[in-house]
PDB file of C-alpha atoms in Angstrom:
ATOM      1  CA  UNK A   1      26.127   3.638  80.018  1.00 44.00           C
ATOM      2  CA  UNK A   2      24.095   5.725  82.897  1.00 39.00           C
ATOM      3  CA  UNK A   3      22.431   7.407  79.817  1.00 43.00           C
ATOM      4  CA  UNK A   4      21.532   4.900  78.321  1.00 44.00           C
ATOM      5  CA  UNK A   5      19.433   2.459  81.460  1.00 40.00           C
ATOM      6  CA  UNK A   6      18.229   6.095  82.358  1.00 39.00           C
ATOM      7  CA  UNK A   7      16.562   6.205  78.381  1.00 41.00           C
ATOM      8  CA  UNK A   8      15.427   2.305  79.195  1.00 38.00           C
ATOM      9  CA  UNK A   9      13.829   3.103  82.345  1.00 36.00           C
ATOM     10  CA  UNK A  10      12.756   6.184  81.052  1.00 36.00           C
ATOM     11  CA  UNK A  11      10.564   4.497  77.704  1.00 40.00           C
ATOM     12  CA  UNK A  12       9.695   1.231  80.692  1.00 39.00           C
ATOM     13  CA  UNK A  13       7.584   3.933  82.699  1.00 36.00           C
ATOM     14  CA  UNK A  14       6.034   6.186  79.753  1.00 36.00           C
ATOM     15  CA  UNK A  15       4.912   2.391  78.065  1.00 38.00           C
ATOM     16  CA  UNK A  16       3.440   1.385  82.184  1.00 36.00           C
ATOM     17  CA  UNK A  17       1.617   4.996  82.251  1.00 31.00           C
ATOM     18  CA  UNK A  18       0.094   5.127  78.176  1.00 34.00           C
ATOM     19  CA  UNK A  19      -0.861   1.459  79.192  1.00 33.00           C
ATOM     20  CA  UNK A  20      -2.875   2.247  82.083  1.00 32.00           C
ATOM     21  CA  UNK A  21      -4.479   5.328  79.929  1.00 33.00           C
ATOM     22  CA  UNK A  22      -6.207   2.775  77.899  1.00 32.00           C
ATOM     23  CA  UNK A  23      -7.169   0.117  80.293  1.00 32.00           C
ATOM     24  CA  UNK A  24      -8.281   3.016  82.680  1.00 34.00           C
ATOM     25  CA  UNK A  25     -12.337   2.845  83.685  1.00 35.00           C
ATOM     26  CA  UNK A  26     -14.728   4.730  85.800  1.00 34.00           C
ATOM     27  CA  UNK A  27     -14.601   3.572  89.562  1.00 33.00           C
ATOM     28  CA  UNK A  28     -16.956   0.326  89.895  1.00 34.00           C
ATOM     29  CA  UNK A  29     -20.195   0.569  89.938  1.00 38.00           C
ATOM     30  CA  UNK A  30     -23.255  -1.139  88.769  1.00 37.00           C
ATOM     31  CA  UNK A  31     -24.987  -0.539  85.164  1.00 41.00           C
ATOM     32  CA  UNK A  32     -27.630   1.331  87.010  1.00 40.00           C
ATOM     33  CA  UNK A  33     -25.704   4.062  89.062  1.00 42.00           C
ATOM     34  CA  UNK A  34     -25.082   7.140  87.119  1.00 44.00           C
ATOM     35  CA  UNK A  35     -23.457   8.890  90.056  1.00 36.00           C
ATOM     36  CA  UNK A  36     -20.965   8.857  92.034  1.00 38.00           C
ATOM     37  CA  UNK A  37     -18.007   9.294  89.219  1.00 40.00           C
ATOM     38  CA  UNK A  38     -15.024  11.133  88.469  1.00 43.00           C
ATOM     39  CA  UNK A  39     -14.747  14.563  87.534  1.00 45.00           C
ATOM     40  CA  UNK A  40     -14.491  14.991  84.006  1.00 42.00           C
ATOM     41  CA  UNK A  41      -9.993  14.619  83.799  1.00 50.00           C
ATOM     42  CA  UNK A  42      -9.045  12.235  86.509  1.00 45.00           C
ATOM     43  CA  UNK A  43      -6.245  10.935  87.058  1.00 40.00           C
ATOM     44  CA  UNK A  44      -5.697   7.282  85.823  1.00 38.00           C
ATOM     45  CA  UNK A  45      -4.447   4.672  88.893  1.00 33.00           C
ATOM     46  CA  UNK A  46      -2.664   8.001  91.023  1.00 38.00           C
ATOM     47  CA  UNK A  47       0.091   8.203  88.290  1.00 42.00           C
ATOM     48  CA  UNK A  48      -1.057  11.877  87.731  1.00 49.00           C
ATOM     49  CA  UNK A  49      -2.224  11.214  84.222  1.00 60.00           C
ATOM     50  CA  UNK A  50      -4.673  13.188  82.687  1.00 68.00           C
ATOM     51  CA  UNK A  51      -7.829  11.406  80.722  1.00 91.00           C
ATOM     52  CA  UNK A  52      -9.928  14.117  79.337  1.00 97.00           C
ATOM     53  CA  UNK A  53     -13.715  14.217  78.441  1.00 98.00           C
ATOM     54  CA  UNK A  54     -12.797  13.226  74.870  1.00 98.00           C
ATOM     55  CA  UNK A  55     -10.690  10.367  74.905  1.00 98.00           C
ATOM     56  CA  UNK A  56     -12.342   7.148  74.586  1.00 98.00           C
ATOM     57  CA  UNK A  57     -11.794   5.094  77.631  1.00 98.00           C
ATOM     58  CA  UNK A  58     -13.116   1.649  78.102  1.00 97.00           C
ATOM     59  CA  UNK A  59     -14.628   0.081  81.237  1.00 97.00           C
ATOM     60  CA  UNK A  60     -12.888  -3.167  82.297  1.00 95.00           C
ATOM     61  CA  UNK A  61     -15.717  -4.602  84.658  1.00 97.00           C
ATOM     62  CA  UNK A  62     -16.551  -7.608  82.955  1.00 97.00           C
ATOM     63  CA  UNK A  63     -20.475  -7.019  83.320  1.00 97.00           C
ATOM     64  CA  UNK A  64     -19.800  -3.869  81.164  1.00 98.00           C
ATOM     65  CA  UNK A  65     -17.932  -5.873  78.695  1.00 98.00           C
ATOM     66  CA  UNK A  66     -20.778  -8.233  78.335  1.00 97.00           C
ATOM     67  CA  UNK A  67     -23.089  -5.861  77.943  1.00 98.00           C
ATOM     68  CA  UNK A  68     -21.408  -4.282  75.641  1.00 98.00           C
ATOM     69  CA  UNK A  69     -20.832  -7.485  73.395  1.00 98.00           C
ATOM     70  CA  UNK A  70     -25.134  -7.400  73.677  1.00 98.00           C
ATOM     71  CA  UNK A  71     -25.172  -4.022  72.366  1.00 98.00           C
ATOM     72  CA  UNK A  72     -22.738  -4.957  69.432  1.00 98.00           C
ATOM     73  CA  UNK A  73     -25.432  -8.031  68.864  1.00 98.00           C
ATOM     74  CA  UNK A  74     -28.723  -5.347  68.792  1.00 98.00           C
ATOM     75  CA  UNK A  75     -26.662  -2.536  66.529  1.00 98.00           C
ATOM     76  CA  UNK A  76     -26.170  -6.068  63.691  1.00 98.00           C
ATOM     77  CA  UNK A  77     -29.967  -6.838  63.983  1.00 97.00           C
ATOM     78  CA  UNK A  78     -30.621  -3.553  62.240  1.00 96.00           C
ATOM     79  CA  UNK A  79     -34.377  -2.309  61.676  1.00 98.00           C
ATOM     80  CA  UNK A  80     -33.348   0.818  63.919  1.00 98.00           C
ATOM     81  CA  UNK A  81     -34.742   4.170  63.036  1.00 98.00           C
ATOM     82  CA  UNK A  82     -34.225   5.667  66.934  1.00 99.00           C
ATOM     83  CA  UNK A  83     -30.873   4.877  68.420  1.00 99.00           C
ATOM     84  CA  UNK A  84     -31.219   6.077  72.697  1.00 99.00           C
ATOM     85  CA  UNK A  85     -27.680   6.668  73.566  1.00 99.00           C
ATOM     86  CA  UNK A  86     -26.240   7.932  77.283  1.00 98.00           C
ATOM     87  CA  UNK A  87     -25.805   6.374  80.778  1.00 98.00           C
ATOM     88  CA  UNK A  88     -27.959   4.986  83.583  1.00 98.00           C
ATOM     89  CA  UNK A  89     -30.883   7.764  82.969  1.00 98.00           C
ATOM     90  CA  UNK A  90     -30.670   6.508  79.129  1.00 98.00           C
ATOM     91  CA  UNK A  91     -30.410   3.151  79.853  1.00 98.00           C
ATOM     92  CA  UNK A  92     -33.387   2.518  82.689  1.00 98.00           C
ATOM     93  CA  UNK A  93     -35.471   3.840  80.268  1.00 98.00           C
ATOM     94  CA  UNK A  94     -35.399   0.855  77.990  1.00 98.00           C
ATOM     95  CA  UNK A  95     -33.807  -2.164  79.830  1.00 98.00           C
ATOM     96  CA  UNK A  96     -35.618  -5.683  80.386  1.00 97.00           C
ATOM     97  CA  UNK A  97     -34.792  -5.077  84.359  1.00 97.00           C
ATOM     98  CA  UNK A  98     -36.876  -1.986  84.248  1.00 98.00           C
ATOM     99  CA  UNK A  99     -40.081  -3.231  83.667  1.00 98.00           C
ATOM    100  CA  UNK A 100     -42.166  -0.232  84.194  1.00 98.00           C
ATOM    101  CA  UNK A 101     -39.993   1.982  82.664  1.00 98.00           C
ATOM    102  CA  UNK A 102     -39.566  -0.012  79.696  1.00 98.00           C
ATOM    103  CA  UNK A 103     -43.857  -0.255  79.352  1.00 98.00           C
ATOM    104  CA  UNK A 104     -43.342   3.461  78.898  1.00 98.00           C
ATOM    105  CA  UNK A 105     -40.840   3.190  76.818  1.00 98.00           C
ATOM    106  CA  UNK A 106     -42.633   1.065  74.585  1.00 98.00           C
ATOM    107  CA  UNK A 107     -46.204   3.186  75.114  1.00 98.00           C
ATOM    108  CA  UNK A 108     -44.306   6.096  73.858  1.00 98.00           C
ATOM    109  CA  UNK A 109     -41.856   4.263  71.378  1.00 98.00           C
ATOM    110  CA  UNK A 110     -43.408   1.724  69.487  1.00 98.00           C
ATOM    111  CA  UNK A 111     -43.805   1.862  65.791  1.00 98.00           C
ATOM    112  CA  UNK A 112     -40.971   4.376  65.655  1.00 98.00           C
ATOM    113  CA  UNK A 113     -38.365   1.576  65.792  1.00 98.00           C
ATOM    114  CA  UNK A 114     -36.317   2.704  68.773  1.00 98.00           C
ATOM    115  CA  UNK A 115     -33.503   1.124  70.386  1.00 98.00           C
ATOM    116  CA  UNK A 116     -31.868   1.844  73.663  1.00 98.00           C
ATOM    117  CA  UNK A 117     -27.947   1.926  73.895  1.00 98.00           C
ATOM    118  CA  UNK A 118     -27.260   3.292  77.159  1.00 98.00           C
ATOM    119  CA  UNK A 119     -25.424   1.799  79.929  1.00 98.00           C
ATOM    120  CA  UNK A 120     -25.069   2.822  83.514  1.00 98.00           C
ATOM    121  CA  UNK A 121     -22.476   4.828  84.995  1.00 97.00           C
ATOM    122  CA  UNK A 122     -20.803   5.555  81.899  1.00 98.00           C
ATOM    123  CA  UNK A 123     -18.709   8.663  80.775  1.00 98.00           C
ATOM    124  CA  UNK A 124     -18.169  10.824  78.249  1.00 98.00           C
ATOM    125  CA  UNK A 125     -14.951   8.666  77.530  1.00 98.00           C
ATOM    126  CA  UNK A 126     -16.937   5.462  78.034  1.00 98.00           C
ATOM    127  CA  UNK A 127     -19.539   6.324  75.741  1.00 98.00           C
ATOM    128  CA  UNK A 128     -17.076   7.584  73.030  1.00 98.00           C
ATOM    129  CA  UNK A 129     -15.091   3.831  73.912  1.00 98.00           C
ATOM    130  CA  UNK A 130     -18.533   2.334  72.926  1.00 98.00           C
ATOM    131  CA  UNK A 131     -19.232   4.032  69.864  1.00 98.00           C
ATOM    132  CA  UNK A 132     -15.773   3.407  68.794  1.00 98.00           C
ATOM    133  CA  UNK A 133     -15.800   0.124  68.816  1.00 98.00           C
ATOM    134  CA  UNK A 134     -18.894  -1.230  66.820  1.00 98.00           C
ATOM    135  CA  UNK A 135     -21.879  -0.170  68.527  1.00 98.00           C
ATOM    136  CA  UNK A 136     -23.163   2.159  65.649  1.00 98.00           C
ATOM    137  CA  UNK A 137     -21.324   0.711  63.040  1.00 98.00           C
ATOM    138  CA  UNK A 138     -23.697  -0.289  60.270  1.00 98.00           C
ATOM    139  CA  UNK A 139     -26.781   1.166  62.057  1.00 98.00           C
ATOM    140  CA  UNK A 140     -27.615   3.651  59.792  1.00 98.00           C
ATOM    141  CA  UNK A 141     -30.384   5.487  61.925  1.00 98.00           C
ATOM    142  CA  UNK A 142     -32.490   8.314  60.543  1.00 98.00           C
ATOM    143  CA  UNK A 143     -32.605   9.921  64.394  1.00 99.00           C
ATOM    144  CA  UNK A 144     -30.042   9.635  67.184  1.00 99.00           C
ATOM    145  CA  UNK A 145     -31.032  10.756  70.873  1.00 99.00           C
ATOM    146  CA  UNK A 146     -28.029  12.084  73.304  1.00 99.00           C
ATOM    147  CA  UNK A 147     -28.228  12.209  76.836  1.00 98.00           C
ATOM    148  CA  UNK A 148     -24.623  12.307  78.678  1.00 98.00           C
ATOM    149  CA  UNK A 149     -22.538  14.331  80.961  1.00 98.00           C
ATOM    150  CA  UNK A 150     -24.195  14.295  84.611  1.00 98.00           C
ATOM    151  CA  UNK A 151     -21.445  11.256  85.385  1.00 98.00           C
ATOM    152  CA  UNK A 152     -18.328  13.574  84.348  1.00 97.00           C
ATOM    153  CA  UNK A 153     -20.290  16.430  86.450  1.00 98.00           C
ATOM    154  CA  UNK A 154     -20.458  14.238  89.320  1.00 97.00           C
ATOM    155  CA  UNK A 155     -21.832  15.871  92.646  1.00 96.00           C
ATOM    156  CA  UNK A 156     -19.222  17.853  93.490  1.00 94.00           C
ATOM    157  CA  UNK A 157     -17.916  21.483  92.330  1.00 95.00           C
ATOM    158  CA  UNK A 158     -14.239  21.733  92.276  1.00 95.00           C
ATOM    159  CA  UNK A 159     -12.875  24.439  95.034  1.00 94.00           C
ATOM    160  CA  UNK A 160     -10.931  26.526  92.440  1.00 94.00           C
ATOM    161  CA  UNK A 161     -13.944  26.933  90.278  1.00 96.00           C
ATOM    162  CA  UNK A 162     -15.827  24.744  87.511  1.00 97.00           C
ATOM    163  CA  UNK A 163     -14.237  26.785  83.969  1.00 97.00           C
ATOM    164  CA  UNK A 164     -12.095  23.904  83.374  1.00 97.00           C
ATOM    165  CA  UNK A 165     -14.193  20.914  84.095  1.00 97.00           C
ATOM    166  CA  UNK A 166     -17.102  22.825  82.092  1.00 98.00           C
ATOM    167  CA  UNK A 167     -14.848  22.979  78.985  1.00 98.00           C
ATOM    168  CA  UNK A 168     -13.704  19.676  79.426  1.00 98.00           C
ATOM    169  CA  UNK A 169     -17.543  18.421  79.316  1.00 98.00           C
ATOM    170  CA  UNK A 170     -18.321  20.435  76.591  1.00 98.00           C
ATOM    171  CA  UNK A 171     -15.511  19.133  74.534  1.00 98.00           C
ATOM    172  CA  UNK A 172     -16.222  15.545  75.568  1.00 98.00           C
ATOM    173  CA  UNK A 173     -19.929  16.087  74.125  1.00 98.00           C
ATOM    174  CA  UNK A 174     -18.431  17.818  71.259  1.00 98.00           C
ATOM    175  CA  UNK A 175     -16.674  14.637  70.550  1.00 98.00           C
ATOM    176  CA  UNK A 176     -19.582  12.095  70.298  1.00 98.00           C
ATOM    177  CA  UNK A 177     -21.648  14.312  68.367  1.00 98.00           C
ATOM    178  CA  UNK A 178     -18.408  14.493  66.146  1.00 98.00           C
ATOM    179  CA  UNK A 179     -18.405  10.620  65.603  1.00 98.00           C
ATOM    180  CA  UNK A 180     -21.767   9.982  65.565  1.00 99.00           C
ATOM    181  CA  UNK A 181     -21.993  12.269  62.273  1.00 98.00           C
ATOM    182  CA  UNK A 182     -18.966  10.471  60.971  1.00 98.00           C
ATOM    183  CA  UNK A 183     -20.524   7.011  61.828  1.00 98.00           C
ATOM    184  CA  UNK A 184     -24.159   7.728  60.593  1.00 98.00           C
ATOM    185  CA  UNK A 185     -24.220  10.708  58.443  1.00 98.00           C
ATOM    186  CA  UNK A 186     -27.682  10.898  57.634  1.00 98.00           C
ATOM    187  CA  UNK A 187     -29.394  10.569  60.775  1.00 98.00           C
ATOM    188  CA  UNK A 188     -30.478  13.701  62.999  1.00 98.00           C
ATOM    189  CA  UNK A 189     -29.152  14.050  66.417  1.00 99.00           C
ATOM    190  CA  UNK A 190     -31.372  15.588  68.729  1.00 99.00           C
ATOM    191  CA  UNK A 191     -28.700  16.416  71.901  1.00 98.00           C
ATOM    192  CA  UNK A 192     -30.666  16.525  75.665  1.00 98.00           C
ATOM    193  CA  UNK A 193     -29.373  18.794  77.689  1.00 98.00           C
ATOM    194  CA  UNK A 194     -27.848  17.421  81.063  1.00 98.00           C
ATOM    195  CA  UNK A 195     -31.115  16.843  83.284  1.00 98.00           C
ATOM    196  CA  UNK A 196     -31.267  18.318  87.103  1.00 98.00           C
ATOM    197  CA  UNK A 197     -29.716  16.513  89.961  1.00 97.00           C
ATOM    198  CA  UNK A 198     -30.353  17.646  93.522  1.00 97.00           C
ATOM    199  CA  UNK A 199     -27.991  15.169  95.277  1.00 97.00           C
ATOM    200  CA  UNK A 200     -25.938  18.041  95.791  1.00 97.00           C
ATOM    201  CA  UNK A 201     -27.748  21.184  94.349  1.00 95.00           C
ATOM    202  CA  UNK A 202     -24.227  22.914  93.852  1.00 97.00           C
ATOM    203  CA  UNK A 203     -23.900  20.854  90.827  1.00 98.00           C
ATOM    204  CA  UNK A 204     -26.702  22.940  88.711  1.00 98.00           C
ATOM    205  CA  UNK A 205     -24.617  25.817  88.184  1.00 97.00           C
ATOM    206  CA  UNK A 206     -21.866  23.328  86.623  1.00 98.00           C
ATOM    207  CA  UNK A 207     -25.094  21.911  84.232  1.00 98.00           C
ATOM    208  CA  UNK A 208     -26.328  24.513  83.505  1.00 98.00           C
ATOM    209  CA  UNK A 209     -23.170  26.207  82.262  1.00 98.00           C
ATOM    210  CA  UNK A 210     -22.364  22.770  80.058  1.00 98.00           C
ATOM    211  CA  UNK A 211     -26.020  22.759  78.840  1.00 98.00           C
ATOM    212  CA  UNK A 212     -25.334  26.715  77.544  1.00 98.00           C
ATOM    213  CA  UNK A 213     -22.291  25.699  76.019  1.00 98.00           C
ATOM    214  CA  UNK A 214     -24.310  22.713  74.268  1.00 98.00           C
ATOM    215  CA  UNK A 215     -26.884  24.730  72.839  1.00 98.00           C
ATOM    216  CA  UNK A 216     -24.129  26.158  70.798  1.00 98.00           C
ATOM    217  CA  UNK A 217     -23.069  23.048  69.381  1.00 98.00           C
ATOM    218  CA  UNK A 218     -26.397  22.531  67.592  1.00 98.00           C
ATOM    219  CA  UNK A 219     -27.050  23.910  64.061  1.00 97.00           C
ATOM    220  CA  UNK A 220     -31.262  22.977  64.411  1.00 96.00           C
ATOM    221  CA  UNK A 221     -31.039  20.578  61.851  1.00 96.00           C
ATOM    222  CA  UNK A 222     -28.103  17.451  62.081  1.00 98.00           C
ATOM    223  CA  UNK A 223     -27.735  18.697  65.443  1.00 98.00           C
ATOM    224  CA  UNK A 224     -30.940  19.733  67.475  1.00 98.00           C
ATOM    225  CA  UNK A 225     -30.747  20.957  71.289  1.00 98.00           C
ATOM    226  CA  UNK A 226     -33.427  19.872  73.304  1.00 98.00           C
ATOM    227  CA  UNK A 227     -33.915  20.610  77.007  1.00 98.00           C
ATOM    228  CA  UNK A 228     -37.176  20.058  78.876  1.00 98.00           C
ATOM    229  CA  UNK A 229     -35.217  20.860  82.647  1.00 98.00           C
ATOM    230  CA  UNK A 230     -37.510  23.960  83.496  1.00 98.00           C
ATOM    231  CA  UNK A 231     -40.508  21.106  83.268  1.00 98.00           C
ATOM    232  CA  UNK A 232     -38.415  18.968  85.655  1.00 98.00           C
ATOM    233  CA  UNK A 233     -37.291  21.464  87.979  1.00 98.00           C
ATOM    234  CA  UNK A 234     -37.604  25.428  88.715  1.00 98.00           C
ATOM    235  CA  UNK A 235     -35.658  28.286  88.201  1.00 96.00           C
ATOM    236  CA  UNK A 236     -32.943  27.671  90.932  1.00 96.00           C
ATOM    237  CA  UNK A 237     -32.490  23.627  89.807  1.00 97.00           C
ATOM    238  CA  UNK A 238     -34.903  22.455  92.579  1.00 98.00           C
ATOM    239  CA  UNK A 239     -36.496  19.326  91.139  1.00 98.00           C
ATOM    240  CA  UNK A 240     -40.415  19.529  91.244  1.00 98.00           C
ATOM    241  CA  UNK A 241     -42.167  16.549  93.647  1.00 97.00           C
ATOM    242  CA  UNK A 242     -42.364  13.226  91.883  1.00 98.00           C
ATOM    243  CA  UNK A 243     -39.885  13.801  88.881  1.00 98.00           C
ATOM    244  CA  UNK A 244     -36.882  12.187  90.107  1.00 98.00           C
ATOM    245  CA  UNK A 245     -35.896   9.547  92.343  1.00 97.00           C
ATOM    246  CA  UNK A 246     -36.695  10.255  95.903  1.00 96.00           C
ATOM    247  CA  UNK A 247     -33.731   8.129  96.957  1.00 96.00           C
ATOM    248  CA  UNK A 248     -30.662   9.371  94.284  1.00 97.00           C
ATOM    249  CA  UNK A 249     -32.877  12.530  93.303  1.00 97.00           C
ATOM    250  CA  UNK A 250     -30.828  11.869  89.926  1.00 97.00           C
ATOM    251  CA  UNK A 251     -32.805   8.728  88.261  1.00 98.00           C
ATOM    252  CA  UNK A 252     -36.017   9.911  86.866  1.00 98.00           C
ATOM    253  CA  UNK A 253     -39.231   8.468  87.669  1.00 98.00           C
ATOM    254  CA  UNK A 254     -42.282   7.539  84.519  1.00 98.00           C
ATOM    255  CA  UNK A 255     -43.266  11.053  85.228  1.00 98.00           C
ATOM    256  CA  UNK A 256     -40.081  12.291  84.839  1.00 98.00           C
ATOM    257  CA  UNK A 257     -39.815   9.980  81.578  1.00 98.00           C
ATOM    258  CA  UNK A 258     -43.034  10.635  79.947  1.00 98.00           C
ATOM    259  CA  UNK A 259     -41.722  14.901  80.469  1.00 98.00           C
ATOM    260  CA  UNK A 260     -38.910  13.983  77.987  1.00 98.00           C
ATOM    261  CA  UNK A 261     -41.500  11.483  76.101  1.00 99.00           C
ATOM    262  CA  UNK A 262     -43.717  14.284  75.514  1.00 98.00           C
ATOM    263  CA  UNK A 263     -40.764  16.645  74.207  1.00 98.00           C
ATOM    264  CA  UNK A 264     -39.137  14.131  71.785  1.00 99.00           C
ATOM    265  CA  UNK A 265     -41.871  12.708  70.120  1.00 98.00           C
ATOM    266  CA  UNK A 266     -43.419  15.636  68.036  1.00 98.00           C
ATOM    267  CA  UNK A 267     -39.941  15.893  66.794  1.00 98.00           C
ATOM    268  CA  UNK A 268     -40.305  12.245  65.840  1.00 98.00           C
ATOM    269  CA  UNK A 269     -42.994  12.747  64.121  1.00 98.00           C
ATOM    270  CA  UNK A 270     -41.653  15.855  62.071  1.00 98.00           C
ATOM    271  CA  UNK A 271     -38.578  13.158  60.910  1.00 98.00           C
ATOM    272  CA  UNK A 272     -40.347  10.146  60.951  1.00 98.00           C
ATOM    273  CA  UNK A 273     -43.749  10.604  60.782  1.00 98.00           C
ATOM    274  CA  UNK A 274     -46.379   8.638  62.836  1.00 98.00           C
ATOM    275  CA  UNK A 275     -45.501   5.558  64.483  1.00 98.00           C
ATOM    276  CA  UNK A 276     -46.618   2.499  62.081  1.00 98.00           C
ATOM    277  CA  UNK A 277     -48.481  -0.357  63.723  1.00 97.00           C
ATOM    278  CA  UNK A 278     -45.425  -2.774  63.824  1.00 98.00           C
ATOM    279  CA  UNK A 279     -41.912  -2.250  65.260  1.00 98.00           C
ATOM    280  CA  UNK A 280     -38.975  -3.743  63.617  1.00 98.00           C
ATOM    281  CA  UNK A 281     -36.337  -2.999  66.590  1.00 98.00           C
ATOM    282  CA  UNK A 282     -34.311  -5.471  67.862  1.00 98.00           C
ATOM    283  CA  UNK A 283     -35.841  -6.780  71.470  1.00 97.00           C
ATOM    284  CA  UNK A 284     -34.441  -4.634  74.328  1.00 98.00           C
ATOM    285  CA  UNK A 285     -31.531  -5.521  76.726  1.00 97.00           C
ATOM    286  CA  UNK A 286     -30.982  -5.218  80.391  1.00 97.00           C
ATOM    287  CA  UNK A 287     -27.883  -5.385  82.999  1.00 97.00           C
ATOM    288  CA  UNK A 288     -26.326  -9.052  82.371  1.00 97.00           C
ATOM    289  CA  UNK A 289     -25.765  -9.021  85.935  1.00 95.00           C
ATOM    290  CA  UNK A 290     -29.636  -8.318  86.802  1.00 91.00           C
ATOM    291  CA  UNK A 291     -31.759 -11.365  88.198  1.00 65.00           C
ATOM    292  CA  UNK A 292     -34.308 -12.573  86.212  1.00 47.00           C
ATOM    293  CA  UNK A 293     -37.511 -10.519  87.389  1.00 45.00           C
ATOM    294  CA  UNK A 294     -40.419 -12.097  88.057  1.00 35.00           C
ATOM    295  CA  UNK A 295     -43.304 -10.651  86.154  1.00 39.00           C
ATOM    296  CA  UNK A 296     -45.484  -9.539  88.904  1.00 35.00           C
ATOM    297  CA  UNK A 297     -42.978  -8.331  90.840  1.00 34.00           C
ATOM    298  CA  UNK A 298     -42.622  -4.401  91.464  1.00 33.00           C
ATOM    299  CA  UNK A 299     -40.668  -2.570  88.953  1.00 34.00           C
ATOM    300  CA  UNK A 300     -36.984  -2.064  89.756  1.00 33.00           C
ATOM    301  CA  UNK A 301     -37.698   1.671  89.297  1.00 29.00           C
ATOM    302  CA  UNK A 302     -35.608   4.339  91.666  1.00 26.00           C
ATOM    303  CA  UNK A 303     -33.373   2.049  93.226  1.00 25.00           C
ATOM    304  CA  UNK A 304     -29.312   1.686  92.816  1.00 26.00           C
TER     305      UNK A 304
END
């Protein structure tokens, strides 16, 4: 009998923990914020379980969900031959409640049929989440652009040393260039390496280690590495004036944007050729959440 409410209670507590695994979600925070997060395994709701940089976890914030159920609506539009994929430094880039940043995107962008599928704060785990349920299914693009990690580095470097977290990044990267390939075979993935953050300058060792270990990952044709951080910072990680936000000193400015502009679209080019005169992308998105922005008001640019 004690065996057997010891086997109940034991099955009761495993089902509670796998249960929180999958509802588990990055701490709060709005689509724009890219840092603070979690180091790369955290532990889900202080049960002590593990959730490593490539399992698919979904965010439970409901503005997340509905943005999500946006980006499901742009990937069934179609007419995308660019498909912008990462977190907050992705997503600014293109988003209606960026204005400036998405009048670059567009001067840079247009003809080439680009889309932008980023959302703020994400993971690793959150991307993979996305991708594996519906937002590249049935996309079919000829070139996919990756920019994710800095939210799994966080800004902090663990005391015992960064090995682990760096191998846990590098796997979680591994694993969404994994199932992009599955989900759009054809279509050449150009991989960014993890761009500088000074909001605690520790941190660069940690990226530039992950950034190494991505390099690897890329055969120069499906898979392309691309890194343009010794334009956005020098030798030791210290960002050069005007490239990043002055504030989060994460967020890039439209210099900092037109730096990876410049690098990607020769590359686009070479794939793609030159832009045409007309763009058949779905219109961009924004944060559900965002208030409507009045035209001639300043661009949201730099700020949390």
């Amino acid at each position: 009998m004690k065996t057997r409410i010891f086997t109940i209670l034991l099955a009761a507590l495993t089902g509670g923990i796998a249960a929180s695994v999958s509802q588990a979600q990055t701490p709060a925070a709005t689509s724009g914020t890219a840092s603070p997060a979690p180091p790369a395994s955290f532990n889900v709701r202080g049960r002590g379980v593990v959730v490593h940089a490539d399992q698919p976890v979904s965010r439970t914030d409901q503005n997340s969900l509905t943005a999500h159920a946006q980006l499901l609506e742009k990937a069934k539009k179609g007419g995308i031959d660019i498909y912008f994929e990462g977190d907050s430094i992705m997503r600014r880039w293109g988003a209606t409640d960026y204005p400036d940043n998405l009048a670059n995107w567009k001067q840079n962008f247009f003809g080439w049929n680009a889309a932008d599928f980023g959302w703020g704060a994400d993971t690793t785990q959150n991307i993979l989440w996305r991708l594996s349920n519906g937002e590249l299914d049935g996309v079919n693009p000829k070139v996919i652009v990756l920019l994710a990690g800095t939210n799994n580095v966080g800004a902090f470097v663990p005391p015992g040393g960064d090995d682990a977290k760096v191998a846990d990044i590098t796997q979680g990267l591994q694993a969404i260039l994994d199932l992009m390939q599955k989900k759009a075979p054809a279509a050449v993935i150009i991989a960014l390496g993890i761009t500088p953050r000074n909001d605690n300058p520790a941190v660069m060792s940690t990226i530039n280690k992950i950034n190494g270990n991505l390099a690897k990952l890329a055969d120069g044709k499906k898979i392309r590495y691309l890194n343009v951080n010794d334009q956005l910072a020098d030798k030791d990680g210290k960002l050069f004036d005007g490239m990043m936000n002055a504030r989060d000193k994460l967020h890039p400015t439209l210099k900092g944007y037109q730096v990876l502009a410049d690098a990607l679209k020769p590359i686009f080019t070479e794939l793609l050729g030159p832009p045409a005169k007309e763009d058949r992308a779905p219109p961009p998105t924004g944060d559900p959440s965002a208030k409507a922005l009045i035209p001639t008001a300043p661009a949201a640019t730099g700020q949390f």
